[in-house]
PDB file of C-alpha atoms in Angstrom:
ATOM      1  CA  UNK A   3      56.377  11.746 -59.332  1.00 50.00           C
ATOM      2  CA  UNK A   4      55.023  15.235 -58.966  1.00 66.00           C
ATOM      3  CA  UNK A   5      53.610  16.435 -55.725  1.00 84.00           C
ATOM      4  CA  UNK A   6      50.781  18.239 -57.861  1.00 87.00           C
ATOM      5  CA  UNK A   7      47.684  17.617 -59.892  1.00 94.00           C
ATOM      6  CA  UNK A   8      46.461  20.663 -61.702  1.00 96.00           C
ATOM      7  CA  UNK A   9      43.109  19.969 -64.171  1.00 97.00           C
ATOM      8  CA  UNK A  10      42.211  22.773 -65.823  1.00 98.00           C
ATOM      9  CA  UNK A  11      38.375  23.385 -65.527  1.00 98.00           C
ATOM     10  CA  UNK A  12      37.436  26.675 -67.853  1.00 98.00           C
ATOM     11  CA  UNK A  13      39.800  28.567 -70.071  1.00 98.00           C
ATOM     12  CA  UNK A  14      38.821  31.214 -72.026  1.00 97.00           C
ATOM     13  CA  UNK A  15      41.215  33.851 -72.171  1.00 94.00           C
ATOM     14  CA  UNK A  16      39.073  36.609 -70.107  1.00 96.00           C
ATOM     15  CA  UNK A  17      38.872  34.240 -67.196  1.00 97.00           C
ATOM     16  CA  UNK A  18      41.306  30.658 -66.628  1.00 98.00           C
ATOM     17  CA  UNK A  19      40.192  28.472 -63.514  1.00 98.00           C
ATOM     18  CA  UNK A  20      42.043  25.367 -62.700  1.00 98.00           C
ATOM     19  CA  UNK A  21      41.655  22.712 -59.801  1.00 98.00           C
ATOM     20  CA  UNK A  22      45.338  22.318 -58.169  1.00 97.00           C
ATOM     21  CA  UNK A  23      45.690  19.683 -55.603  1.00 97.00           C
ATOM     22  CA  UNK A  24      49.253  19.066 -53.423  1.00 95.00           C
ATOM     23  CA  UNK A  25      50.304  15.920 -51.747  1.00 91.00           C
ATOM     24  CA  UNK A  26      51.822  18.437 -48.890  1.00 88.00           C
ATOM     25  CA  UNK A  27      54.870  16.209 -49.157  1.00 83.00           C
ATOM     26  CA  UNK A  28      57.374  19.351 -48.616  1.00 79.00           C
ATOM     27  CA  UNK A  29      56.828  19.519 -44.988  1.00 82.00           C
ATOM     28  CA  UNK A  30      59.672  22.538 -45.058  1.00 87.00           C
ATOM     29  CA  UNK A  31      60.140  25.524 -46.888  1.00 90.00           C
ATOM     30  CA  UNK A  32      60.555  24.643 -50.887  1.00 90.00           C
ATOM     31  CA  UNK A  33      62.577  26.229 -53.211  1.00 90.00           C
ATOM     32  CA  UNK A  34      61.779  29.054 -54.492  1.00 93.00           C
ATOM     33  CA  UNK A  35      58.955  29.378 -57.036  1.00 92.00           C
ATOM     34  CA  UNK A  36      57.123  32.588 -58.873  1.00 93.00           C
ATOM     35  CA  UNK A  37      54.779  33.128 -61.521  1.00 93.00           C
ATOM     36  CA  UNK A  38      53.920  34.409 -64.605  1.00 93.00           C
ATOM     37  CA  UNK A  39      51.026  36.126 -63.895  1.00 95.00           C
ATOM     38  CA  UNK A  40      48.827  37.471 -61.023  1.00 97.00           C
ATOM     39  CA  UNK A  41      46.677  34.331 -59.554  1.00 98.00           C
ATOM     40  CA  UNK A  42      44.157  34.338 -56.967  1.00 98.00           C
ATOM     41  CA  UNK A  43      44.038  30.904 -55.402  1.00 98.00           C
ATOM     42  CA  UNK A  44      41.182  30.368 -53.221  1.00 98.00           C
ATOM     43  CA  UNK A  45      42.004  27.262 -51.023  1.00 98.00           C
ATOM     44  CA  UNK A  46      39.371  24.892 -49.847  1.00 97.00           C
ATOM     45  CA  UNK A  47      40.819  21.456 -48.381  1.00 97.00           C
ATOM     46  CA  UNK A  48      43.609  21.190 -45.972  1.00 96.00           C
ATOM     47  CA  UNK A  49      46.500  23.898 -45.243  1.00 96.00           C
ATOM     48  CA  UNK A  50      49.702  25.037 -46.232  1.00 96.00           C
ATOM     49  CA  UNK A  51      51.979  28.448 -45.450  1.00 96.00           C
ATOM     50  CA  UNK A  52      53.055  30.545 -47.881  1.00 96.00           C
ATOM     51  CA  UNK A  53      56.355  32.709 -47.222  1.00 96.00           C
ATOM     52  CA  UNK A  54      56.752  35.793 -49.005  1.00 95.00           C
ATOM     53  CA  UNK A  55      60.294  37.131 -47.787  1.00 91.00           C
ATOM     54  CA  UNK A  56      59.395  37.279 -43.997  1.00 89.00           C
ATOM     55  CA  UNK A  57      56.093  37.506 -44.115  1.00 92.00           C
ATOM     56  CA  UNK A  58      53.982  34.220 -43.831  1.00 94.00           C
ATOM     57  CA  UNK A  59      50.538  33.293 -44.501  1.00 95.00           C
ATOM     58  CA  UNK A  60      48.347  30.232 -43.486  1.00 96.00           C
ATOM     59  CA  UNK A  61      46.217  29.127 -46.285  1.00 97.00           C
ATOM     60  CA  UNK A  62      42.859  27.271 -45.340  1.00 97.00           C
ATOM     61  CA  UNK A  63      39.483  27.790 -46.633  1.00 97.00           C
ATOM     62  CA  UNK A  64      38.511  31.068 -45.259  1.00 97.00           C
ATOM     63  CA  UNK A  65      41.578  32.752 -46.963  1.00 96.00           C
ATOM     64  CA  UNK A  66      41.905  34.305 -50.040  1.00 98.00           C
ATOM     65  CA  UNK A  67      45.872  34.513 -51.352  1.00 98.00           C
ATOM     66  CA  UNK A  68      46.862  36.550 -53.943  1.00 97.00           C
ATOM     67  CA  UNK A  69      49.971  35.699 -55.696  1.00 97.00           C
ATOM     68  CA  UNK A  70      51.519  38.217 -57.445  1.00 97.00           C
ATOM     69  CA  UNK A  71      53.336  37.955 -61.062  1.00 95.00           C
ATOM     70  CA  UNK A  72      57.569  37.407 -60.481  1.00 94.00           C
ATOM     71  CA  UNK A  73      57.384  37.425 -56.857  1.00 95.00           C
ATOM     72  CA  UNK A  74      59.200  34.516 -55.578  1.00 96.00           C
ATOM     73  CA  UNK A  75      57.514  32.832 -52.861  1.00 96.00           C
ATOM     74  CA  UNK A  76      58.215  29.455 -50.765  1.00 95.00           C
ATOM     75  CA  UNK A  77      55.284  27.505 -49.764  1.00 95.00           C
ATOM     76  CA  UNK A  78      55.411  24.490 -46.446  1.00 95.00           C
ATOM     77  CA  UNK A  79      52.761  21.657 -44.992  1.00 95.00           C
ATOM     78  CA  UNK A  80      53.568  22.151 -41.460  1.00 94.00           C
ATOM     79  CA  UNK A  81      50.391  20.054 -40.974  1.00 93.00           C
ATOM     80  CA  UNK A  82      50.099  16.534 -42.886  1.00 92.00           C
ATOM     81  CA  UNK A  83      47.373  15.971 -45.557  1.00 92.00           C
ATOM     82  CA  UNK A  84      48.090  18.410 -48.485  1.00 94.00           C
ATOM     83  CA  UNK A  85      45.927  20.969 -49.665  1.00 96.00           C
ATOM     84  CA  UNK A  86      43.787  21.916 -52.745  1.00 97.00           C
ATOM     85  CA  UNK A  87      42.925  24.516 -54.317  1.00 98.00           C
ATOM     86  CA  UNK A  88      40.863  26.428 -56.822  1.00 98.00           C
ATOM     87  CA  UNK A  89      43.571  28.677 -58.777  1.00 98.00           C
ATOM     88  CA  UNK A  90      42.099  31.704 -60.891  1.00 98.00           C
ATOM     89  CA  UNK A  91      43.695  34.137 -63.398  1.00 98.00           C
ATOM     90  CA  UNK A  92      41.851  37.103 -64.190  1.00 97.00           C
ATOM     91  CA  UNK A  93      42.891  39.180 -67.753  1.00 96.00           C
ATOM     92  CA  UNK A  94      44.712  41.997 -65.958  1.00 94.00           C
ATOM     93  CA  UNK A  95      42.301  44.856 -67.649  1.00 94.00           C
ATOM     94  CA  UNK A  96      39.161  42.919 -66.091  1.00 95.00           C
ATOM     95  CA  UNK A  97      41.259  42.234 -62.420  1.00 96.00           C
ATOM     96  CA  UNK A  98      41.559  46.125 -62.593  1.00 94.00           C
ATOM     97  CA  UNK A  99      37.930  46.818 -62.458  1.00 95.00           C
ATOM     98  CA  UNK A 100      37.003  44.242 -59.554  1.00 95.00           C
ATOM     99  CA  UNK A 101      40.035  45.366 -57.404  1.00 95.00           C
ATOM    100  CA  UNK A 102      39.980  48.303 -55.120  1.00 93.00           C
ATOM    101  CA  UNK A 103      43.025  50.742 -55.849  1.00 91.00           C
ATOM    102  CA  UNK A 104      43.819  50.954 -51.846  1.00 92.00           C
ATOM    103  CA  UNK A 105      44.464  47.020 -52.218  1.00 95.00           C
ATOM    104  CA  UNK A 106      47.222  47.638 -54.748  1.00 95.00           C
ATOM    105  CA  UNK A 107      50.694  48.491 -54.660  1.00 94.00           C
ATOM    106  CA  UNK A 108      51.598  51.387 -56.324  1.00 90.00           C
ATOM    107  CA  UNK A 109      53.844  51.645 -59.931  1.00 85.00           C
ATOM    108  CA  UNK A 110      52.708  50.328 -63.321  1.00 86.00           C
ATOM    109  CA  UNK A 111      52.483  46.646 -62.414  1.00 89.00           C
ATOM    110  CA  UNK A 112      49.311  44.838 -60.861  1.00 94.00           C
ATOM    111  CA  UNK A 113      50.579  43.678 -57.585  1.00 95.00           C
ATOM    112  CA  UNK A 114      48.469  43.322 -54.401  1.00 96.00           C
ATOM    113  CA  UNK A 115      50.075  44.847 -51.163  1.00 94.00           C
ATOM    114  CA  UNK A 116      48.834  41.683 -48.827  1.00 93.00           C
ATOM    115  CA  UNK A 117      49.259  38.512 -49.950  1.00 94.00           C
ATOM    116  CA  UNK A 118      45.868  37.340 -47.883  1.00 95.00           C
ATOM    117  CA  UNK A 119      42.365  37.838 -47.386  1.00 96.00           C
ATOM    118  CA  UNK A 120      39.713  36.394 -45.465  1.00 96.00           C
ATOM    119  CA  UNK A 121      36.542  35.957 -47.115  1.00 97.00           C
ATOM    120  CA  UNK A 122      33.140  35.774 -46.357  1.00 96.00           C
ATOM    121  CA  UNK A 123      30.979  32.454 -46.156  1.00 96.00           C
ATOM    122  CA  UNK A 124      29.291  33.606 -49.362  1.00 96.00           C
ATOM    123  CA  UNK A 125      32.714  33.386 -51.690  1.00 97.00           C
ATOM    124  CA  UNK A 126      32.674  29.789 -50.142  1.00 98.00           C
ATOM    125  CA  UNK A 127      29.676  28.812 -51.296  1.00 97.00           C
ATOM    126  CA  UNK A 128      30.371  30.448 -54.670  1.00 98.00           C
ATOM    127  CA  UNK A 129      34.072  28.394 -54.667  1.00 98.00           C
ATOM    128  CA  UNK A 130      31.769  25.353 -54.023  1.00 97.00           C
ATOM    129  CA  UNK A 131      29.503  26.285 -56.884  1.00 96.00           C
ATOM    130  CA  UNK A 132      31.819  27.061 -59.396  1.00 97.00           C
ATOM    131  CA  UNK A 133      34.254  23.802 -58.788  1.00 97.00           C
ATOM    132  CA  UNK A 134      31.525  21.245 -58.281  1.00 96.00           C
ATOM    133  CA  UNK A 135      29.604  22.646 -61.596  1.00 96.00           C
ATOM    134  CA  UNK A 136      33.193  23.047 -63.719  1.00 97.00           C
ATOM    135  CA  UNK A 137      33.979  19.554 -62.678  1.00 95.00           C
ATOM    136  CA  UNK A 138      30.831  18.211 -63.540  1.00 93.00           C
ATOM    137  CA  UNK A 139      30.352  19.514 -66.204  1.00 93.00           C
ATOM    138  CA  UNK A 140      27.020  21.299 -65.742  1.00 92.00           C
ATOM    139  CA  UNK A 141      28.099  24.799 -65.701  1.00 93.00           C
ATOM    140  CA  UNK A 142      28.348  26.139 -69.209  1.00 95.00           C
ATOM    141  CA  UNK A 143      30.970  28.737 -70.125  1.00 97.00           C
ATOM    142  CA  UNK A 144      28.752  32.169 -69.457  1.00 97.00           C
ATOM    143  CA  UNK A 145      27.642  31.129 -66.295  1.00 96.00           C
ATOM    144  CA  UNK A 146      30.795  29.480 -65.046  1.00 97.00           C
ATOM    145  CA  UNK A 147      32.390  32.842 -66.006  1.00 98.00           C
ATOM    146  CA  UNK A 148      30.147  35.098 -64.174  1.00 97.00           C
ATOM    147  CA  UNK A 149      30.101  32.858 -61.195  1.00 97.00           C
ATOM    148  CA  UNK A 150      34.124  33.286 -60.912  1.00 98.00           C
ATOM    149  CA  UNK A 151      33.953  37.118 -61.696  1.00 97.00           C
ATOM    150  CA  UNK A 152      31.019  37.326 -58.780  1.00 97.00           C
ATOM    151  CA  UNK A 153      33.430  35.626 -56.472  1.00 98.00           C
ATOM    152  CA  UNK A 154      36.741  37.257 -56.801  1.00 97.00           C
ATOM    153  CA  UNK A 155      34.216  40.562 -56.696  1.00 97.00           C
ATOM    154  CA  UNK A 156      32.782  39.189 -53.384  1.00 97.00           C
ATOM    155  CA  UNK A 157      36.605  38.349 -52.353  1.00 97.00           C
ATOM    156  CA  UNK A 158      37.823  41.544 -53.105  1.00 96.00           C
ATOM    157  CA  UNK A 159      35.237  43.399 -51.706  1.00 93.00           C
ATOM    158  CA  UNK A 160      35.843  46.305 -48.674  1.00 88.00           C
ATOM    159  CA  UNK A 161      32.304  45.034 -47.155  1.00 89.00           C
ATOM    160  CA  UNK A 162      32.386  41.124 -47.996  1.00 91.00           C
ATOM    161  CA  UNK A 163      35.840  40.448 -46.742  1.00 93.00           C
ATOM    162  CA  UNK A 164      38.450  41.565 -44.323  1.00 91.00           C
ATOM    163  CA  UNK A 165      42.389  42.156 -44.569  1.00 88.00           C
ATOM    164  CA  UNK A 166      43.891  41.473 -41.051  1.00 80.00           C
ATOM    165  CA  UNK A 167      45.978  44.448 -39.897  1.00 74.00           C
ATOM    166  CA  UNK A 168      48.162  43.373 -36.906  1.00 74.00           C
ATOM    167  CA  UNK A 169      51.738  43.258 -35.807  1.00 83.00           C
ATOM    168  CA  UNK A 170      53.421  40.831 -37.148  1.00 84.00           C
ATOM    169  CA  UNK A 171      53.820  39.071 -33.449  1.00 88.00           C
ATOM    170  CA  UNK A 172      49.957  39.154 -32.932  1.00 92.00           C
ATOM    171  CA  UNK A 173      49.672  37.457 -36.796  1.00 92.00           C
ATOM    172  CA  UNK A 174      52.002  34.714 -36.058  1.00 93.00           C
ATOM    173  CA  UNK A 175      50.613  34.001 -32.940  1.00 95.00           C
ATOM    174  CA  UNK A 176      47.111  33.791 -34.297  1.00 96.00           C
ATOM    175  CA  UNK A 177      48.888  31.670 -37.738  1.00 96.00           C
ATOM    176  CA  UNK A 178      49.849  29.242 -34.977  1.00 96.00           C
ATOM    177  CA  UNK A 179      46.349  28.880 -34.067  1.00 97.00           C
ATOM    178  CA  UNK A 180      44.731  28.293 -37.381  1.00 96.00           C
ATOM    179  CA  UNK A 181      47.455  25.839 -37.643  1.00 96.00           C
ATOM    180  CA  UNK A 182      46.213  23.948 -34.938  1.00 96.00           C
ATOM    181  CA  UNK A 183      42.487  24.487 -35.719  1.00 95.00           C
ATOM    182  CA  UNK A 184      43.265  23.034 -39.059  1.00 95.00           C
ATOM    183  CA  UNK A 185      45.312  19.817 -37.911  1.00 93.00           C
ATOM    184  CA  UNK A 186      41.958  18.005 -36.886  1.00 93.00           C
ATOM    185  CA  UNK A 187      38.689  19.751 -37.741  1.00 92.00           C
ATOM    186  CA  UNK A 188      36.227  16.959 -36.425  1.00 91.00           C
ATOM    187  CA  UNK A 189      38.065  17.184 -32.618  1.00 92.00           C
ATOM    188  CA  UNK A 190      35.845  19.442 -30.523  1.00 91.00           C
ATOM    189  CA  UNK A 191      39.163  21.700 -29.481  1.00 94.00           C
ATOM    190  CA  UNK A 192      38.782  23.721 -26.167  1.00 95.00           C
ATOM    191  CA  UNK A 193      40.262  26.982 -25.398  1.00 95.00           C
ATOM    192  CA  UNK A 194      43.094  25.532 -22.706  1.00 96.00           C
ATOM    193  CA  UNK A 195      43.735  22.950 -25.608  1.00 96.00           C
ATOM    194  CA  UNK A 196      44.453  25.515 -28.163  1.00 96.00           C
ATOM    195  CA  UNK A 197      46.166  28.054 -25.994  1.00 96.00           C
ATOM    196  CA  UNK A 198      48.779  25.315 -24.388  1.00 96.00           C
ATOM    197  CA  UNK A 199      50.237  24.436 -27.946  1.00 95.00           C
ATOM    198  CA  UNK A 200      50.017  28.314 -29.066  1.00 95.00           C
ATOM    199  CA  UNK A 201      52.041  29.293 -25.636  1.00 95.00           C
ATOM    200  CA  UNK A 202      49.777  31.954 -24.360  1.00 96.00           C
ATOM    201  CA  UNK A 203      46.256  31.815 -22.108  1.00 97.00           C
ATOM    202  CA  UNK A 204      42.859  31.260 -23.227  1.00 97.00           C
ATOM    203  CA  UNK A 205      42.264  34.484 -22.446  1.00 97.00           C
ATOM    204  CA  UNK A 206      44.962  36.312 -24.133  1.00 96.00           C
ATOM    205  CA  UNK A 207      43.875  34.103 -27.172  1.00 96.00           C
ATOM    206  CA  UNK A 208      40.908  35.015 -27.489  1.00 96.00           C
ATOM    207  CA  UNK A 209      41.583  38.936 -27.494  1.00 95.00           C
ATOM    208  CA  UNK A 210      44.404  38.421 -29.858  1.00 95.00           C
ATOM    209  CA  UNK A 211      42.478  36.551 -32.420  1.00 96.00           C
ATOM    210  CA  UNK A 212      39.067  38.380 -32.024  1.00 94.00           C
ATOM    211  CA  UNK A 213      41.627  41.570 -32.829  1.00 93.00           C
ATOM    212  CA  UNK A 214      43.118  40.351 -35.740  1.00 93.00           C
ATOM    213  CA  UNK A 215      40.560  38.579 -37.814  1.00 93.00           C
ATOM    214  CA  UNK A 216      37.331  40.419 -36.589  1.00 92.00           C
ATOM    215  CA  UNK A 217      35.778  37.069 -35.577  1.00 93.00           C
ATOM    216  CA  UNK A 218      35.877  34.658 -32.523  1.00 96.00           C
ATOM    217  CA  UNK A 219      38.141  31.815 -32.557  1.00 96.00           C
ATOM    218  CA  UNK A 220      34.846  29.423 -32.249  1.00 95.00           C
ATOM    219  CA  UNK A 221      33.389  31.010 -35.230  1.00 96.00           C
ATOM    220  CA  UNK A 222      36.325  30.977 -37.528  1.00 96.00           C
ATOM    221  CA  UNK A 223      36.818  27.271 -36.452  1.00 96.00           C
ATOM    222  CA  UNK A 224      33.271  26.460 -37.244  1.00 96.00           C
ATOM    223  CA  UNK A 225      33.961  28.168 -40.771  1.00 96.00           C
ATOM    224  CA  UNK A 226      36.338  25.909 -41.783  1.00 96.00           C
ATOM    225  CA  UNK A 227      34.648  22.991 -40.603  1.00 96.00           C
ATOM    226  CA  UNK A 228      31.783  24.292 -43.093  1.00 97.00           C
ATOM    227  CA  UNK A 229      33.830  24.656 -45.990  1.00 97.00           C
ATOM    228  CA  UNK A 230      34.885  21.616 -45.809  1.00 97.00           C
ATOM    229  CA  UNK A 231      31.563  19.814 -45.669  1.00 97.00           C
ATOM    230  CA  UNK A 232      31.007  22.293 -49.032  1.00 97.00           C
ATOM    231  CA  UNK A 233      34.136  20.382 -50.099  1.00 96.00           C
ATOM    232  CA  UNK A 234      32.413  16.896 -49.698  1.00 96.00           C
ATOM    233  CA  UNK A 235      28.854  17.241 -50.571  1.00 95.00           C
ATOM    234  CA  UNK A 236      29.622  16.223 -54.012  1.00 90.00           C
ATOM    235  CA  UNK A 237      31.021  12.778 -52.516  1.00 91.00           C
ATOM    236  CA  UNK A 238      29.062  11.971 -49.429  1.00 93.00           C
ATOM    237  CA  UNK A 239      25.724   9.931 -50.061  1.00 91.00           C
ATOM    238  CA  UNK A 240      24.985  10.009 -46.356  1.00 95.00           C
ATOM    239  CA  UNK A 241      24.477  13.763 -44.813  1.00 96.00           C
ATOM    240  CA  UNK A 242      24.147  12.305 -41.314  1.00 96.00           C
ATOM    241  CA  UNK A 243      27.791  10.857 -41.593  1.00 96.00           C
ATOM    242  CA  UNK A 244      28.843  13.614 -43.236  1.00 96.00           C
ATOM    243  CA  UNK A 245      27.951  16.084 -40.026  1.00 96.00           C
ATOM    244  CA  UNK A 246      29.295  13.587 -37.988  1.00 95.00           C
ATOM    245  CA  UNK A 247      32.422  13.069 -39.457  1.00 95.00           C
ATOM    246  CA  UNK A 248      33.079  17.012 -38.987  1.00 95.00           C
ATOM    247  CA  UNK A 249      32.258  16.830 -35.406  1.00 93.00           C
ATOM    248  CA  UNK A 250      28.353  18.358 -35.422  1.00 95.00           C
ATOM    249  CA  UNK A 251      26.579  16.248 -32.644  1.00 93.00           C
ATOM    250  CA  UNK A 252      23.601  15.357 -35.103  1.00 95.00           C
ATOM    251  CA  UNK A 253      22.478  15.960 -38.307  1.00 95.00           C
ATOM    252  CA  UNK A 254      19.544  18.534 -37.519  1.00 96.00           C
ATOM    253  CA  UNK A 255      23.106  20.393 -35.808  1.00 96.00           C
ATOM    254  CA  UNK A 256      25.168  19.798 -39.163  1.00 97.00           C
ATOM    255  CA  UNK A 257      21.809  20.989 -40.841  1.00 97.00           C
ATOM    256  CA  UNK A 258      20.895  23.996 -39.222  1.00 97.00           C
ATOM    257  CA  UNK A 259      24.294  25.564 -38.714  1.00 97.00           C
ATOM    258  CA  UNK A 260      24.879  24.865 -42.568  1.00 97.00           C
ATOM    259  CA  UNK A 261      21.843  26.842 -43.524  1.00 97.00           C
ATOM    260  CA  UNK A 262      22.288  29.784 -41.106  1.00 97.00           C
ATOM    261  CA  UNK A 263      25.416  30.628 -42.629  1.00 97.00           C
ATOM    262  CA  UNK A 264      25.327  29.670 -46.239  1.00 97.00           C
ATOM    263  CA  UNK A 265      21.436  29.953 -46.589  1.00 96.00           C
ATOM    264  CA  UNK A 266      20.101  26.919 -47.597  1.00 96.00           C
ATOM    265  CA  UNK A 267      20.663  22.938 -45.911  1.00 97.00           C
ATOM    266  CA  UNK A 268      23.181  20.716 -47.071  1.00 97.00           C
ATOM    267  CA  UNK A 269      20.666  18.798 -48.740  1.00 96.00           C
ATOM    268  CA  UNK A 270      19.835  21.750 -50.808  1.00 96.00           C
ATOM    269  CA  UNK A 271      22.892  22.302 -51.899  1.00 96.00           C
ATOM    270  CA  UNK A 272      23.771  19.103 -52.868  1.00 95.00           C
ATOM    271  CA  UNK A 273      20.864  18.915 -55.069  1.00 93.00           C
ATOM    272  CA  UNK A 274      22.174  22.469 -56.573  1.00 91.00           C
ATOM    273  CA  UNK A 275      25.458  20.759 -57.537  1.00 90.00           C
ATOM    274  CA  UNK A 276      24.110  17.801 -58.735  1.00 82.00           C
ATOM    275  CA  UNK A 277      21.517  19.216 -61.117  1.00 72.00           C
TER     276      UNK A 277
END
């Protein structure tokens, strides 16, 4: 039986969206896979590494990962649970015009020089949007369209999202503690917790990450816990559980931390996706 379920959720030639979810039963390195045109996956339950020659990336919901047509790639679940993720291919003329040349390679082929960036709460919300209203079926083909052009715009973006820029020491020791971060997002981690399984001291941790993602460790933790309550709103009938279950000490907490970052309250945007 496949480790994959892939449901395609919008298909019309300009734009091709499709829900991909992974068992994460490959614990090491596959074998290796490419593709037959440029996708930009946007992950937003669970984790899983990507390894592009020697360079690795942690996918989790505040990445975007671009995979680039014929280059090979090898993909691992170092932590259990699988992933999924919202997979979009762009018509290459269109990708042109939302894509900053300075991302690019250079040469005749579309090929993006990093294979991640992180991305803004915004393109969360809009992720949210656009899979909850695809697989619903409430979002009709024009405005499911320009919601996924808006995002990988908003993705893309020089102002609305940030490619790290670190050694590649500094990365992995910061990879390590996403890693971590994402092995149990309710447990309320602390800094000597985090920095004992990375190797290094809280301190040291703290400048390292802050330096390569542009963000505190707390914040980028709290990002993903958000995401993935943006993940279950469509499921969860109780929002009280819902913040509890991700760790928020009460649901005025859960509330108000959901609305100072994505703009509205939970409850709003449940009713927004359930229309």
């Amino acid at each position: 039986m496949s480790q994959f379920k892939v449901e395609t959720l919008l298909d019309t030639g300009t734009i091709r969206v499709r829900d991909v979810v992974c068992s994460g039963e490959c614990r090491h390195r596959s074998a290796e896979e490419c593709t037959s045109a440029t996708h930009l996956v946007f992950p937003y339950r669970g984790v899983f590494v990507r390894h592009v020659g020697r360079n690795d990336a942690v996918a989790e919901a505040n990445q975007l990962l671009s995979f680039n047509r014929d280059e090979t790639y090898q993909v691992s679940h170092p932590v259990e649970g699988g992933d999924a993720c919202l997979d979009l291919v762009i018509e290459e003329e269109q990708l042109r015009e939302l894509v900053s040349r300075e991302q690019l390679r250079s040469g005749d082929i579309l090929a993006f020089r990093r294979q991640r960036r992180r991305i803004d709460p915004r393109a969360q919300a809009l992720v949210a949007l656009l899979r909850h209203g695809l697989s619903r079926k409430l979002a009709e083909t024009l405005e499911a369209e320009t919601l996924a052009l808006t995002l990988v715009r908003r993705s893309l973006g020089d102002r609305t999202s940030h490619e790290a820029g670190a050694s590649a020491g500094r990365q992995k020791l910061v990879d390590r503690a996403k890693l971590i971060l994402s092995s149990d997002l309710s447990r309320r981690w602390t800094l000597a917790e985090i920095a004992a399984e990375v190797g290094v001291s809280p301190v040291y941790l703290t400048q390292m990450f802050q330096q390569v993602e542009a963000m505190p460790l707390y914040r980028y933790h709290l990002r993903l816990r958000l995401a993935r309550a943006l993940d279950l709103l469509g499921s969860y009938e109780n929002l009280t559980t819902l913040g509890m279950d991700l760790g928020f000490s009460s649901h005025s907490h859960f509330s108000a931390t959901f609305k100072q970052v994505y703009g509205r309250t939970p409850a709003e945007f449940q009713r927004s996706i359930r229309r």
